[in-house]
PDB file of C-alpha atoms in Angstrom:
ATOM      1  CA  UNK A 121       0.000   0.000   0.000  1.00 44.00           C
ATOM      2  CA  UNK A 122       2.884   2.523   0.789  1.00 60.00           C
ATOM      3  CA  UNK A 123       4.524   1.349  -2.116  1.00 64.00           C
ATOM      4  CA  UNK A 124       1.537   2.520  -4.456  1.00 68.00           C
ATOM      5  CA  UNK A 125       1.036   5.673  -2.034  1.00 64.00           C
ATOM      6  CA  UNK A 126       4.194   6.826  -3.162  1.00 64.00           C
ATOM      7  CA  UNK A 127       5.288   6.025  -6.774  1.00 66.00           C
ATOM      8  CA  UNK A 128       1.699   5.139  -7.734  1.00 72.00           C
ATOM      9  CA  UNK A 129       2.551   1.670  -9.269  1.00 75.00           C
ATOM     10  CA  UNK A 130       1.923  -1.312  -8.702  1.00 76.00           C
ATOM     11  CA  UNK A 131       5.098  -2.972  -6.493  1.00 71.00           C
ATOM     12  CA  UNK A 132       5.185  -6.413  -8.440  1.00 74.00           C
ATOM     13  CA  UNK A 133       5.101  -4.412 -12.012  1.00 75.00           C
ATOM     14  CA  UNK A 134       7.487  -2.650 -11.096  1.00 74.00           C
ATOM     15  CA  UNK A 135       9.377  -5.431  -9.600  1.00 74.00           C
ATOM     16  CA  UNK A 136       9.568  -7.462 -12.931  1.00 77.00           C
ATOM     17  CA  UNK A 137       9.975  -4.739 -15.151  1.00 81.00           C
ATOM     18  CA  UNK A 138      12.572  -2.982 -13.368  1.00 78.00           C
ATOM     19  CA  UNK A 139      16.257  -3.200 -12.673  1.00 74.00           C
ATOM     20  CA  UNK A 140      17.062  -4.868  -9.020  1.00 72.00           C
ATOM     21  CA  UNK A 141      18.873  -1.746  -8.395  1.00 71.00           C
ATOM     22  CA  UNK A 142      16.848   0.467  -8.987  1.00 71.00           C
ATOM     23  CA  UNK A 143      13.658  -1.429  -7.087  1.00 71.00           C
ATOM     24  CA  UNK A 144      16.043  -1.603  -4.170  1.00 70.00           C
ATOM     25  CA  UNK A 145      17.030   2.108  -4.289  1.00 67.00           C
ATOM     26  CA  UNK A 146      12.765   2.781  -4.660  1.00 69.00           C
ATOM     27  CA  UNK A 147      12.241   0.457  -1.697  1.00 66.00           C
ATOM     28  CA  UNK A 148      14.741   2.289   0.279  1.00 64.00           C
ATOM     29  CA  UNK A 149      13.031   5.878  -0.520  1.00 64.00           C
ATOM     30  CA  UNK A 150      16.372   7.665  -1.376  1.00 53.00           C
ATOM     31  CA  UNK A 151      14.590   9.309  -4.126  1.00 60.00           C
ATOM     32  CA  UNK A 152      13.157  10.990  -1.559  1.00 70.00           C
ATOM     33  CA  UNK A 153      15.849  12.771   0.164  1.00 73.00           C
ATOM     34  CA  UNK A 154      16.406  15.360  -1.705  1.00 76.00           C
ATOM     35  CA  UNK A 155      18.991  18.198  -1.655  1.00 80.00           C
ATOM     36  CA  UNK A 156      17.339  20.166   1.110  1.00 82.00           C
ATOM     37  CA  UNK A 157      16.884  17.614   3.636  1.00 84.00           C
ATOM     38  CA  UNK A 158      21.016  16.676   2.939  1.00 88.00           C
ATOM     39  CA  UNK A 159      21.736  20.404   3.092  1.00 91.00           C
ATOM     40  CA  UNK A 160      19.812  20.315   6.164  1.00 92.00           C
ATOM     41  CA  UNK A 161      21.591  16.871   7.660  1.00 92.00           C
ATOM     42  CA  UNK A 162      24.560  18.487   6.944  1.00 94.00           C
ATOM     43  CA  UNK A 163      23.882  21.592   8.874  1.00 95.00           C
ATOM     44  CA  UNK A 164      22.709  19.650  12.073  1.00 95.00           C
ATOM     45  CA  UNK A 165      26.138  18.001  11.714  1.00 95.00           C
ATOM     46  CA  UNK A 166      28.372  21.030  11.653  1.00 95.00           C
ATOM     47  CA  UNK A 167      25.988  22.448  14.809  1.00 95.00           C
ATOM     48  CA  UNK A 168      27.006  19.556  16.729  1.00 95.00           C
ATOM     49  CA  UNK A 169      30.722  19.275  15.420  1.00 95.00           C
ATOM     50  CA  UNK A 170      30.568  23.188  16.985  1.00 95.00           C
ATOM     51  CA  UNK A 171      28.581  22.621  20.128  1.00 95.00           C
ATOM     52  CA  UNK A 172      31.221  19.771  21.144  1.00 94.00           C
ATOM     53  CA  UNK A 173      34.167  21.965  20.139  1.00 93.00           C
ATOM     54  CA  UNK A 174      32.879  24.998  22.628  1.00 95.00           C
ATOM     55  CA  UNK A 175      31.936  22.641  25.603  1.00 95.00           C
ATOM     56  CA  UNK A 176      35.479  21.010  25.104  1.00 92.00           C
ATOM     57  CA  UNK A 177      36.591  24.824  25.253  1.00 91.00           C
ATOM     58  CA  UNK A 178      34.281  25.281  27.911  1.00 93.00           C
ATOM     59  CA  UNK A 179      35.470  22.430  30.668  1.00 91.00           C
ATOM     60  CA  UNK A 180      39.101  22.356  29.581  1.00 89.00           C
ATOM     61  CA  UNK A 181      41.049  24.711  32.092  1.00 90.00           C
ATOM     62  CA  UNK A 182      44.365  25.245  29.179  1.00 88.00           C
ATOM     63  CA  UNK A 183      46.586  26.463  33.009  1.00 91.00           C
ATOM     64  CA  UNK A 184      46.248  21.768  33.821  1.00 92.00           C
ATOM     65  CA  UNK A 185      49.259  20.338  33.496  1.00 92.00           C
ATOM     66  CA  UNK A 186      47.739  17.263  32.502  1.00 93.00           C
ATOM     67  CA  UNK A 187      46.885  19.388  29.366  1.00 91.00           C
ATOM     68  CA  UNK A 188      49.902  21.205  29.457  1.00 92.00           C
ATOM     69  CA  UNK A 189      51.897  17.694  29.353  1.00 93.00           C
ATOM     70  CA  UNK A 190      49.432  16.278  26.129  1.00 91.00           C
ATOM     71  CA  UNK A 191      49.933  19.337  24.188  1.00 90.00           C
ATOM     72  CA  UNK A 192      53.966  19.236  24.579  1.00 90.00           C
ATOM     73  CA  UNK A 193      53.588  15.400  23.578  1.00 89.00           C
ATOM     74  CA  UNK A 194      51.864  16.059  20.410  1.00 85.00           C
ATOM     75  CA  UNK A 195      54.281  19.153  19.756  1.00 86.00           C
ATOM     76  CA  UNK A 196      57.142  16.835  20.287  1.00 84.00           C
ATOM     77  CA  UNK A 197      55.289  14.039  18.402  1.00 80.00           C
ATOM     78  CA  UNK A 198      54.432  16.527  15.381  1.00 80.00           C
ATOM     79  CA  UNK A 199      50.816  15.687  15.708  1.00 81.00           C
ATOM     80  CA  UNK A 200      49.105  18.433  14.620  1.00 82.00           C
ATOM     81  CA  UNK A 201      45.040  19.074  13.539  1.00 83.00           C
ATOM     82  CA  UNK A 202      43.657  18.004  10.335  1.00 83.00           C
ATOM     83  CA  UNK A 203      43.797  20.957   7.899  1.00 83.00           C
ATOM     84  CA  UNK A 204      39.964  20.342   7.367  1.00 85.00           C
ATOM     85  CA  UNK A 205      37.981  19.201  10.442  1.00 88.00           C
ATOM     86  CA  UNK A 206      36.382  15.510  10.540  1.00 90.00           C
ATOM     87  CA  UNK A 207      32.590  16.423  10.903  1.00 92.00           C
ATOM     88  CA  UNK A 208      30.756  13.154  12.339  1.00 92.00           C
ATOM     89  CA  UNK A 209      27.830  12.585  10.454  1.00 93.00           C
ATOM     90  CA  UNK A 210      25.148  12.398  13.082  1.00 92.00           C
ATOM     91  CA  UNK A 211      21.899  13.780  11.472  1.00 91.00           C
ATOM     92  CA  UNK A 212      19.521  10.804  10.247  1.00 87.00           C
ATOM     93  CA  UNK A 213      19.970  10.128   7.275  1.00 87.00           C
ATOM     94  CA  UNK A 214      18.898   6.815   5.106  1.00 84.00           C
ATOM     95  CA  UNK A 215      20.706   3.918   5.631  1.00 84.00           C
ATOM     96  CA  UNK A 216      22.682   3.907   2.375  1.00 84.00           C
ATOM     97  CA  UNK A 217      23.728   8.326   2.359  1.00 86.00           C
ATOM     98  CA  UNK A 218      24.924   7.535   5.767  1.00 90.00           C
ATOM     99  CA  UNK A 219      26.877   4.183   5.419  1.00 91.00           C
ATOM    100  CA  UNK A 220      28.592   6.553   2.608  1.00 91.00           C
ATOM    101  CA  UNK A 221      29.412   9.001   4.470  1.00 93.00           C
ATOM    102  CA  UNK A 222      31.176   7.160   7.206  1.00 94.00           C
ATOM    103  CA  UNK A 223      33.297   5.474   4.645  1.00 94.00           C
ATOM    104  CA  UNK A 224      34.133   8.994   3.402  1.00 93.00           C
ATOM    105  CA  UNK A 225      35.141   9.773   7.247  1.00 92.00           C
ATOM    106  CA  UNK A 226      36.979   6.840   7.820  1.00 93.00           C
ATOM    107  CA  UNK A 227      39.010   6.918   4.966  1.00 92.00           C
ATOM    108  CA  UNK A 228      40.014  10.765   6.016  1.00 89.00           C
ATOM    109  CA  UNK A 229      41.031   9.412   9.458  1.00 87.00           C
ATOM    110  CA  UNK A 230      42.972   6.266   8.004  1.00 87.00           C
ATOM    111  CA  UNK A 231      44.244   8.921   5.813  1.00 84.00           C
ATOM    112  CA  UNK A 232      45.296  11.705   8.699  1.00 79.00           C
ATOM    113  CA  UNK A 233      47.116   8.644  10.635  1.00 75.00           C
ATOM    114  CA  UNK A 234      49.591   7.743   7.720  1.00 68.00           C
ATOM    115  CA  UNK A 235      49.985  10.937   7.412  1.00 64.00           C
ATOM    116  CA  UNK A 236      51.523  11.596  11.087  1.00 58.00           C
ATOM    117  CA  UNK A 237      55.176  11.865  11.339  1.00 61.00           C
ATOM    118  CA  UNK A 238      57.082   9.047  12.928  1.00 64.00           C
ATOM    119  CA  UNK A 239      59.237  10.607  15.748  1.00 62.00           C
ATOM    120  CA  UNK A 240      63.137  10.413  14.079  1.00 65.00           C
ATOM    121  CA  UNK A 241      65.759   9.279  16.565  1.00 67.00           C
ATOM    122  CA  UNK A 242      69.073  10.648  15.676  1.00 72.00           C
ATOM    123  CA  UNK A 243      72.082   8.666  15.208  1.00 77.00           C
ATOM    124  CA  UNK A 244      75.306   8.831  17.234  1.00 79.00           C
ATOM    125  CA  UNK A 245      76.994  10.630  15.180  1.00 82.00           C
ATOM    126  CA  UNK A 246      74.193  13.288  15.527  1.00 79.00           C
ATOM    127  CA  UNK A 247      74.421  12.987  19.282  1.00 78.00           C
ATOM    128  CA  UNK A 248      78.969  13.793  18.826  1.00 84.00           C
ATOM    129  CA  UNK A 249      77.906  16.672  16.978  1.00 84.00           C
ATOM    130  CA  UNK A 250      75.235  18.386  18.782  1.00 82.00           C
ATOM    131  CA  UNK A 251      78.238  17.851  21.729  1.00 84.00           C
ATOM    132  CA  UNK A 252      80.299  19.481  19.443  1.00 83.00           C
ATOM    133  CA  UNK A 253      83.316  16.075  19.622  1.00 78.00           C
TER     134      UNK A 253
END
């Protein structure tokens, strides 16, 4: 009944006349989301990506030396921010945007790991150097 609500055909017509794909992507309803309600998603993301940001600000006291010691260990480290920031997705979304867009994020963080710099230990001959022998 939904089915016929919606695309106003008949579900097993269309099931025999049509591409599996393309059934499966009406039967999902992403036809349906259209570019306002991803625009929208997208928005609700960013608000909480921001609301998390200030509350970290918020509750983090930057005079701690327990946060004084982890920033000096990811200066020494090199560890630095992305350039971009990795927004979450978090906004509902169907089943298939969503599952694409946590790929997307994943692959950024695998991405922004390799990327990190190994810490270099120098060789003794570095060490006679810096001593000046």
């Amino acid at each position: 009944m939904g089915f016929r609500r919606i695309y106003h055909e008949d579900f097993w017509h269309i099931l025999h006349t049509t591409n599996a794909n393309d059934v499966g992507i009406l039967i999902e309803g992403l036809d349906e989301w259209p570019d306002h309600s991803e625009n929208l998603a997208m928005l609700v993301d960013r608000l909480d990506y921001w609301l998390n940001s200030e509350y970290t600000s918020w509750v983090t006291d930057p005079d701690d030396p327990e946060v004084k010691r982890r920033r000096a260990e990811q200066k020494r480290a090199g560890i630095k921010p992305p350039p971009q920031p990795m927004i979450t997705p978090v906004a509902h979304r169907p089943r298939q945007v969503m599952d694409e867009l946590v790929k997307e994020l994943v692959t950024k963080t695998e991405q922004q790991k390799q990327e990190a710099p190994k810490r270099r230990f120098g060789t003794l001959a570095d060490l006679r150097a810096m001593r000046g022998e």
